[in-house]
Coordinates of N, CA and C in Angstrom, one line a residue:
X1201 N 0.8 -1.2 0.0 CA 0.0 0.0 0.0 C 0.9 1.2 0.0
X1202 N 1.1 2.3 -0.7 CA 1.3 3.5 -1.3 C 0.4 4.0 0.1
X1203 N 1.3 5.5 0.8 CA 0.9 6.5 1.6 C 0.1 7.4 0.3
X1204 N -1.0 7.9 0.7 CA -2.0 8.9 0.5 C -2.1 9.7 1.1
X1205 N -2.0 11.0 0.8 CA -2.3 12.2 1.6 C -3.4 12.4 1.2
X1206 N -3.8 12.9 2.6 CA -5.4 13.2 2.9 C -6.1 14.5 2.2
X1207 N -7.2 14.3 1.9 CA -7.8 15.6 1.2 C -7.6 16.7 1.7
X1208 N -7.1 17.9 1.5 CA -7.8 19.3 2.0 C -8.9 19.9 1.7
X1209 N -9.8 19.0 1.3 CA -11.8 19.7 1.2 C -12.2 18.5 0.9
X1210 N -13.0 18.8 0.9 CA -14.9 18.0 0.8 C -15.4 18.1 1.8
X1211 N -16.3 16.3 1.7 CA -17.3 17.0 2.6 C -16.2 16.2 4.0
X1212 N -17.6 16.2 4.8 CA -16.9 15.8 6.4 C -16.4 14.3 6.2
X1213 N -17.4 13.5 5.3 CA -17.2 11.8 5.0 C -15.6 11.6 4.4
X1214 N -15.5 12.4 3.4 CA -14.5 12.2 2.9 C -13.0 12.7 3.4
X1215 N -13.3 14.1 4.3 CA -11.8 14.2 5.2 C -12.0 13.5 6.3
X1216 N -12.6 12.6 6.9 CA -12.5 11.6 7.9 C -12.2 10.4 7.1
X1217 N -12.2 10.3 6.2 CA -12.4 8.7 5.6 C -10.5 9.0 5.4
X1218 N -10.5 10.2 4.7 CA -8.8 10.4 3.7 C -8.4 10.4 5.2
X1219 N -8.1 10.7 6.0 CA -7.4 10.8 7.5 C -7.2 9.6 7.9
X1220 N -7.9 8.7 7.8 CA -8.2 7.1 8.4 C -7.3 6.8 7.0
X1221 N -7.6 6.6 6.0 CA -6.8 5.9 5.0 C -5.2 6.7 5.2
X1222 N -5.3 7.8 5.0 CA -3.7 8.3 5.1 C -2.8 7.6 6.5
X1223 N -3.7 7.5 7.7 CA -3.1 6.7 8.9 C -2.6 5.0 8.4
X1224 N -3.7 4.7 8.0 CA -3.5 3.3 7.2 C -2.3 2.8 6.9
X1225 N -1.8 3.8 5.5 CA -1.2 3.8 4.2 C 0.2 3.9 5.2
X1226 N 0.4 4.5 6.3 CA 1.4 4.9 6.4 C 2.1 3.8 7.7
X1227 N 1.2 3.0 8.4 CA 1.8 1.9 9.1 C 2.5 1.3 7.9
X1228 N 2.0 0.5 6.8 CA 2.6 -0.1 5.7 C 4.0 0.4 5.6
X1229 N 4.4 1.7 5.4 CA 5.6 2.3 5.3 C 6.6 2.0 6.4
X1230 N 6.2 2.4 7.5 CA 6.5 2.1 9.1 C 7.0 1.0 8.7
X1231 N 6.9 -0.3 8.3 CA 7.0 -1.3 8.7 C 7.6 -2.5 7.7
X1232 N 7.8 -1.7 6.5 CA 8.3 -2.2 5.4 C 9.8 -2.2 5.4
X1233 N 10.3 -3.5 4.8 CA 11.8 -3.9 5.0 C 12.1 -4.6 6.3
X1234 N 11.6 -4.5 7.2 CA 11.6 -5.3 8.6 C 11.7 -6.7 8.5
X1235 N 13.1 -7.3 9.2 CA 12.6 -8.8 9.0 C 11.6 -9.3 10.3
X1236 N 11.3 -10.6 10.3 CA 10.4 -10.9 10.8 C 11.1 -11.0 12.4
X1237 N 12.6 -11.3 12.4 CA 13.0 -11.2 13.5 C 13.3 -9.9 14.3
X1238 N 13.5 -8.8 13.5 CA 13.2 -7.5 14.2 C 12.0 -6.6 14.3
X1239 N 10.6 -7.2 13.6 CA 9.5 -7.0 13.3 C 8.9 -7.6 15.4
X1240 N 9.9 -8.8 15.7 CA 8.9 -9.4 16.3 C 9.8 -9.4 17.9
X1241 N 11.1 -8.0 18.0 CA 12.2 -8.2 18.6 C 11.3 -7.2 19.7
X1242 N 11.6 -7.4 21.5 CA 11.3 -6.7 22.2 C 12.3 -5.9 22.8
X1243 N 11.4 -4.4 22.5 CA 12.6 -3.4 23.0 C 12.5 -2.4 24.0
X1244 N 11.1 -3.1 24.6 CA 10.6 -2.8 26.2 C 10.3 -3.5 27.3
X1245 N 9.5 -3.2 28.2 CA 9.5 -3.7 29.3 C 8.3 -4.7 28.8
X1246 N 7.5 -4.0 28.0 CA 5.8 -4.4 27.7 C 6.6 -6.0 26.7
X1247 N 4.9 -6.2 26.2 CA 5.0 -7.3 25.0 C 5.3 -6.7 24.0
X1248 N 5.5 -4.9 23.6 CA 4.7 -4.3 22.6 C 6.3 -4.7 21.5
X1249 N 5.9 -5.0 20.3 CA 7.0 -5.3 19.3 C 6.0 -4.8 17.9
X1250 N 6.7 -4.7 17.0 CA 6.0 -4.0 16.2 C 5.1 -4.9 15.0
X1251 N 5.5 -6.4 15.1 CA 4.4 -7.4 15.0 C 3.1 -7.7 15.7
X1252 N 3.0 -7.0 17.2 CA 2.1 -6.8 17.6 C 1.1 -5.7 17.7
X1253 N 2.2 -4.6 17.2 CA 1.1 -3.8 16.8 C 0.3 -3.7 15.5
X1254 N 0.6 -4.3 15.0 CA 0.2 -4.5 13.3 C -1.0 -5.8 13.9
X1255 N -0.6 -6.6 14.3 CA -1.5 -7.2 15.2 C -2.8 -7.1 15.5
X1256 N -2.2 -5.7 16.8 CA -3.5 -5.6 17.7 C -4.1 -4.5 16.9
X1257 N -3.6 -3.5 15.4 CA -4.6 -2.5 14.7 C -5.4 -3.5 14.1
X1258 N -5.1 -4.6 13.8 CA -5.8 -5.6 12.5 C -7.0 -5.8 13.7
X1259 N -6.8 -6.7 14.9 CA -8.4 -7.0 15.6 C -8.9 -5.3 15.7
X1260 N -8.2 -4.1 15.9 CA -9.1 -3.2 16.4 C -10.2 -3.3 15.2
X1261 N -9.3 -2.6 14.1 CA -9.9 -2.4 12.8 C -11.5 -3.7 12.7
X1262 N -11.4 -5.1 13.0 CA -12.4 -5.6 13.3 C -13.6 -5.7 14.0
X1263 N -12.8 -5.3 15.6 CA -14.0 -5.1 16.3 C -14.6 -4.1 16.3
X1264 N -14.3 -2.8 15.9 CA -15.2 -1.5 15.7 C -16.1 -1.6 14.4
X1265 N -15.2 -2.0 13.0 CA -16.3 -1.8 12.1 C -17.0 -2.9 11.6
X1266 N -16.6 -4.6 12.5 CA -17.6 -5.6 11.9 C -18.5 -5.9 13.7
X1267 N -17.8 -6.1 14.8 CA -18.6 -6.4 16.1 C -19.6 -5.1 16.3
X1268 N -18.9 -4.0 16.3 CA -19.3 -3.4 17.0 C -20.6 -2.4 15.9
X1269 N -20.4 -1.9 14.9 CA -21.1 -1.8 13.7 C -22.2 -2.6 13.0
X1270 N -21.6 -3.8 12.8 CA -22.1 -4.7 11.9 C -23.1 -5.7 13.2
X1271 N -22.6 -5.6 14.1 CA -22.8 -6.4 15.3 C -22.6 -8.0 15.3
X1272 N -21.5 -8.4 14.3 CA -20.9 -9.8 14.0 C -20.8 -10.2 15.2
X1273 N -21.3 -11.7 15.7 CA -20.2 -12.4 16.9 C -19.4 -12.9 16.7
X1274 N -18.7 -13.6 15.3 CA -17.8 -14.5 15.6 C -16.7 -13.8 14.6
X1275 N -16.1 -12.7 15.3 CA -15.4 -12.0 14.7 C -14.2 -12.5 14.9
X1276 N -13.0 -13.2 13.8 CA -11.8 -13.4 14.8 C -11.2 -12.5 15.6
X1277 N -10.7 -12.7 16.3 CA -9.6 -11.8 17.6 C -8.6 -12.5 18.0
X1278 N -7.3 -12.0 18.2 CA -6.2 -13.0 19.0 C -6.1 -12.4 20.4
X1279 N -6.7 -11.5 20.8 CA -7.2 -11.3 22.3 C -8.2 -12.1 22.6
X1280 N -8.4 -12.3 23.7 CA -9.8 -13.0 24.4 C -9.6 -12.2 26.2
X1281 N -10.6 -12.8 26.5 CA -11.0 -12.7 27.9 C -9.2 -13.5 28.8
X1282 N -9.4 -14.6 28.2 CA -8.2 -15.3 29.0 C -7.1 -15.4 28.8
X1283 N -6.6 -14.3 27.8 CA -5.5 -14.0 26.9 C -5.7 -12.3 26.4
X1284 N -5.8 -11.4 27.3 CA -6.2 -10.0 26.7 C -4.8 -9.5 25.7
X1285 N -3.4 -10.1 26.0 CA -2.5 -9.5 24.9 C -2.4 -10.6 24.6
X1286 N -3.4 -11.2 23.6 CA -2.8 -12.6 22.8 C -2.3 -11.8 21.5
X1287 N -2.6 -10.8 20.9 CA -2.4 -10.1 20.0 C -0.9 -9.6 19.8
X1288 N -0.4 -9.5 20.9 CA 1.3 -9.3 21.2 C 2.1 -10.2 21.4
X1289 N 1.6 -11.3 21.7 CA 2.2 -12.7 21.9 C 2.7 -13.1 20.7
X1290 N 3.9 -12.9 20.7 CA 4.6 -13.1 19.1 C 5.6 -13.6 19.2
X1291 N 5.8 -15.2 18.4 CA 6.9 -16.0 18.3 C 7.7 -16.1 17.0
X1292 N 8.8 -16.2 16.9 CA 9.8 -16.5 15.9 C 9.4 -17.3 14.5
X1293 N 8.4 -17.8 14.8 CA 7.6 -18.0 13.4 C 6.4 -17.4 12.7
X1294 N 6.2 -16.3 13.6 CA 5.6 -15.0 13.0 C 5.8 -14.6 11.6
X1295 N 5.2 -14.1 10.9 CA 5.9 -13.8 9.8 C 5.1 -12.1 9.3
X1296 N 6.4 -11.0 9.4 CA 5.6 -9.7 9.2 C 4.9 -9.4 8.1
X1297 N 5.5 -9.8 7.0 CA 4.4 -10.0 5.7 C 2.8 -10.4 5.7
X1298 N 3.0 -11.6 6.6 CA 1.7 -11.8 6.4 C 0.6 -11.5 7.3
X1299 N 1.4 -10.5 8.7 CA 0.5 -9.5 9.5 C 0.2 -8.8 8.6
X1300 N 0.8 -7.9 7.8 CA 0.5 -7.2 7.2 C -0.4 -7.4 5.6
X1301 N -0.5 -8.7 5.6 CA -1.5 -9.0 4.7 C -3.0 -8.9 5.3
X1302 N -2.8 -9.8 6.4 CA -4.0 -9.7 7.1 C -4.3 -8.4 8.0
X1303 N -3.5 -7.2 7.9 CA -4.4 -6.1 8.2 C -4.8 -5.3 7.0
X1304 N -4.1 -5.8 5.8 CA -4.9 -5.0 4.9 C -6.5 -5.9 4.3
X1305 N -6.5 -7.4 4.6 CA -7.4 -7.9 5.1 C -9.0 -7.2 5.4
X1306 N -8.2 -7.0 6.8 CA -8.8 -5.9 7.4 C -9.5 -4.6 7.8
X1307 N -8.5 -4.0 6.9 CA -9.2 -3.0 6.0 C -10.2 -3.3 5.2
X1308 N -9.7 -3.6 4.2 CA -11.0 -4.4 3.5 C -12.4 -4.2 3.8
X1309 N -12.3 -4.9 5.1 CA -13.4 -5.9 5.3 C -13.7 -4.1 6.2
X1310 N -13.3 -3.3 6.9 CA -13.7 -2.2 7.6 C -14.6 -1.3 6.3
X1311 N -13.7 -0.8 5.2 CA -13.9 0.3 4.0 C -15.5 -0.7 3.6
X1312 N -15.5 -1.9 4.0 CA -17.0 -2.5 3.2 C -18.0 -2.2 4.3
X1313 N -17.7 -2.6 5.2 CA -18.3 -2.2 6.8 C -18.9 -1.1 6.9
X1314 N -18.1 0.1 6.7 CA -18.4 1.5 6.9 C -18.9 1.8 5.5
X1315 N -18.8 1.4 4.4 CA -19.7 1.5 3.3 C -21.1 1.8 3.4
X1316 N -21.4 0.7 4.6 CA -22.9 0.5 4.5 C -23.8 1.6 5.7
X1317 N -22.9 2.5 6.0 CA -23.6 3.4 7.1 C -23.5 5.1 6.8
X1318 N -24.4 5.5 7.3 CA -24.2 7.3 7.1 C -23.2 7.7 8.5
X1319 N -22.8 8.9 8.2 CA -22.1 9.2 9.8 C -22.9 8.8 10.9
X1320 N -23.8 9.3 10.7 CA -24.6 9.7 11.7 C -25.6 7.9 12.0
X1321 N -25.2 7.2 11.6 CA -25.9 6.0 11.9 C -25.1 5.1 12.9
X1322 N -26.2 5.1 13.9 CA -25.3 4.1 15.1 C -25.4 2.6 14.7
X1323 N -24.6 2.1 15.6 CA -23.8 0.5 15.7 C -25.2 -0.4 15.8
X1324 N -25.4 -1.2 15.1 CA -26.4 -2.4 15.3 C -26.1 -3.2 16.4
X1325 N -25.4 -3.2 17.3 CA -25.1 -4.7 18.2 C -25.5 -3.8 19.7
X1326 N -25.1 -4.3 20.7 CA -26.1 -3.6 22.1 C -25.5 -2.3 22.6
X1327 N -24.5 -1.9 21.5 CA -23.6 -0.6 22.0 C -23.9 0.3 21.2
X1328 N -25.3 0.4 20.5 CA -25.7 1.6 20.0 C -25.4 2.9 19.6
X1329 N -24.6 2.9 21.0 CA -24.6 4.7 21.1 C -23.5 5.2 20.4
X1330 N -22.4 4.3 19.7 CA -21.5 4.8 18.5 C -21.9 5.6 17.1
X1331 N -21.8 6.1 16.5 CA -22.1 6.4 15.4 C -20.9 6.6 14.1
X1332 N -21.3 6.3 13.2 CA -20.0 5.6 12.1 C -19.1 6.8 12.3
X1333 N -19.5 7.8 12.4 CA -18.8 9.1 12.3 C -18.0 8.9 14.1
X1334 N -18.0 8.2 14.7 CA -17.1 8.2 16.1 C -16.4 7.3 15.9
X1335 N -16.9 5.7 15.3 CA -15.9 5.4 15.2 C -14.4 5.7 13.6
X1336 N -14.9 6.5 12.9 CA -13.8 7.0 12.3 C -12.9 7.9 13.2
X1337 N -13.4 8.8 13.8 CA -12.7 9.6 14.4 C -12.0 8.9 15.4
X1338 N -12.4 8.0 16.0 CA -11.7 6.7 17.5 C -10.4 6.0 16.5
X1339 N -11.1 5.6 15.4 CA -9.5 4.9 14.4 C -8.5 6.0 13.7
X1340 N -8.9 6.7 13.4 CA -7.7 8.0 13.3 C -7.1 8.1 14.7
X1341 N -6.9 8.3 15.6 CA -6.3 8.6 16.8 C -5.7 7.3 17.5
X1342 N -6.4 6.1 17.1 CA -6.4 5.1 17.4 C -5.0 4.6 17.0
X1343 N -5.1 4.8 15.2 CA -4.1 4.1 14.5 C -2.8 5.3 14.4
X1344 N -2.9 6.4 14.6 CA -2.2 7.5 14.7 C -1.2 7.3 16.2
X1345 N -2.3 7.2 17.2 CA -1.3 6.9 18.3 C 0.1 5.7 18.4
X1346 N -1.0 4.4 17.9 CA -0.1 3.5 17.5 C 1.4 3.7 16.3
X1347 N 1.1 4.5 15.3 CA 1.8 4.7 14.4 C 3.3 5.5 15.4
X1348 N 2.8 6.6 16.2 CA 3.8 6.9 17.5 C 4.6 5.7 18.2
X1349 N 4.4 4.8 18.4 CA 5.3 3.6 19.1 C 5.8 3.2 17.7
X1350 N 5.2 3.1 16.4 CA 5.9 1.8 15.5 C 7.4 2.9 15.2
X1351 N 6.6 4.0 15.1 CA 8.1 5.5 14.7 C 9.7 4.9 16.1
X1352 N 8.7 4.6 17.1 CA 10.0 4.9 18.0 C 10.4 3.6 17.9
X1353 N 9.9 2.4 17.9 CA 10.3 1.0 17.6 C 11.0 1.0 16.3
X1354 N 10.8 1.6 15.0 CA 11.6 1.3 13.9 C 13.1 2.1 14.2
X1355 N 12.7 3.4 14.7 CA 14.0 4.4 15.1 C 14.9 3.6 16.2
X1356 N 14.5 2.6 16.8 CA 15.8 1.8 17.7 C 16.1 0.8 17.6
X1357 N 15.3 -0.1 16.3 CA 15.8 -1.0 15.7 C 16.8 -1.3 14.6
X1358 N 16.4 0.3 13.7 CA 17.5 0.2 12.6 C 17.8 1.6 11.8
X1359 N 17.6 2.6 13.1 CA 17.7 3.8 12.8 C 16.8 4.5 11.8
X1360 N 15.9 4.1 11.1 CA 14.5 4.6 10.1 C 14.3 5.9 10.8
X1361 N 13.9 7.1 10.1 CA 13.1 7.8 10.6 C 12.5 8.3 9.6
X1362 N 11.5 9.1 9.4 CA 10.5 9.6 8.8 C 9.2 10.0 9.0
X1363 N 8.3 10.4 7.6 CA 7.0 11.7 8.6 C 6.5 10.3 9.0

């Protein structure tokens, strides 16, 4: 995936949508060239490695625009109740390629998700009180915060920096 820069006009749908995709486009970059062994190397106290964050955006990206929107139950997740960082739990046969296949997956399956709603239309499942237009705004900041750790994780792995 090629970085996109986000619109400077239209309407409100489309500079929320270009913000979310520009956030997107640009983990891809973050994270490109990484082998799988420094993709999956811990360089904190936490679980956090930057296989897991690619990880844990792919379930977010799931549970806001297919559970929590669409109101799917059998949404996969590698968190659970009995494993809340299963999503970080990352072993040497990881492979970053193909996190990153399955969060663009993921996307996918969100850009079809959010397809079917107006901003202003809340979540079908018992959490109503979302509306498409909050959870865009929640994944922009979401995937933007995250994109903040992958910067400082690539910058101590192999010196990368960039916007």
């Amino acid at each position: 995936m090629t970085r996109t820069d986000p619109p400077h006009y239209g309407s409100e749908r489309d500079l929320l949508e270009g913000f979310l995709e520009y956030q997107r486009s640009v983990v891809f970059m973050k994270v490109r060239g990484l082998s799988d062994a420094d993709a999956a190397k811990r360089l904190l106290p936490s679980l956090t490695t930057v296989t897991g964050l690619v990880r844990h955006l792919t379930d977010v990206e799931r549970y806001w625009f297919r559970e929590v929107l669409l109101g799917e139950s059998d949404v996969p997740f590698r968190y659970s109740e009995e494993d809340p960082d299963g999503e970080f739990r990352v072993t040497g046969t990881d492979s970053i390629e193909g996190e990153l296949t399955e969060y663009a997956s993921a996307l996918d399956e969100a850009r079809q998700s959010a397809a079917l709603f107006q901003l202003d239309d809340r979540a079908r499942d018992i959490r109503g009180q979302v509306s498409l237009r909050w959870v865009l705004v929640h994944m922009i900041e979401e995937t933007a915060r995250h994109l903040g750790h992958l910067d400082i994780l690539r910058e101590l792995l192999d010196g990368e920096t960039g916007e």
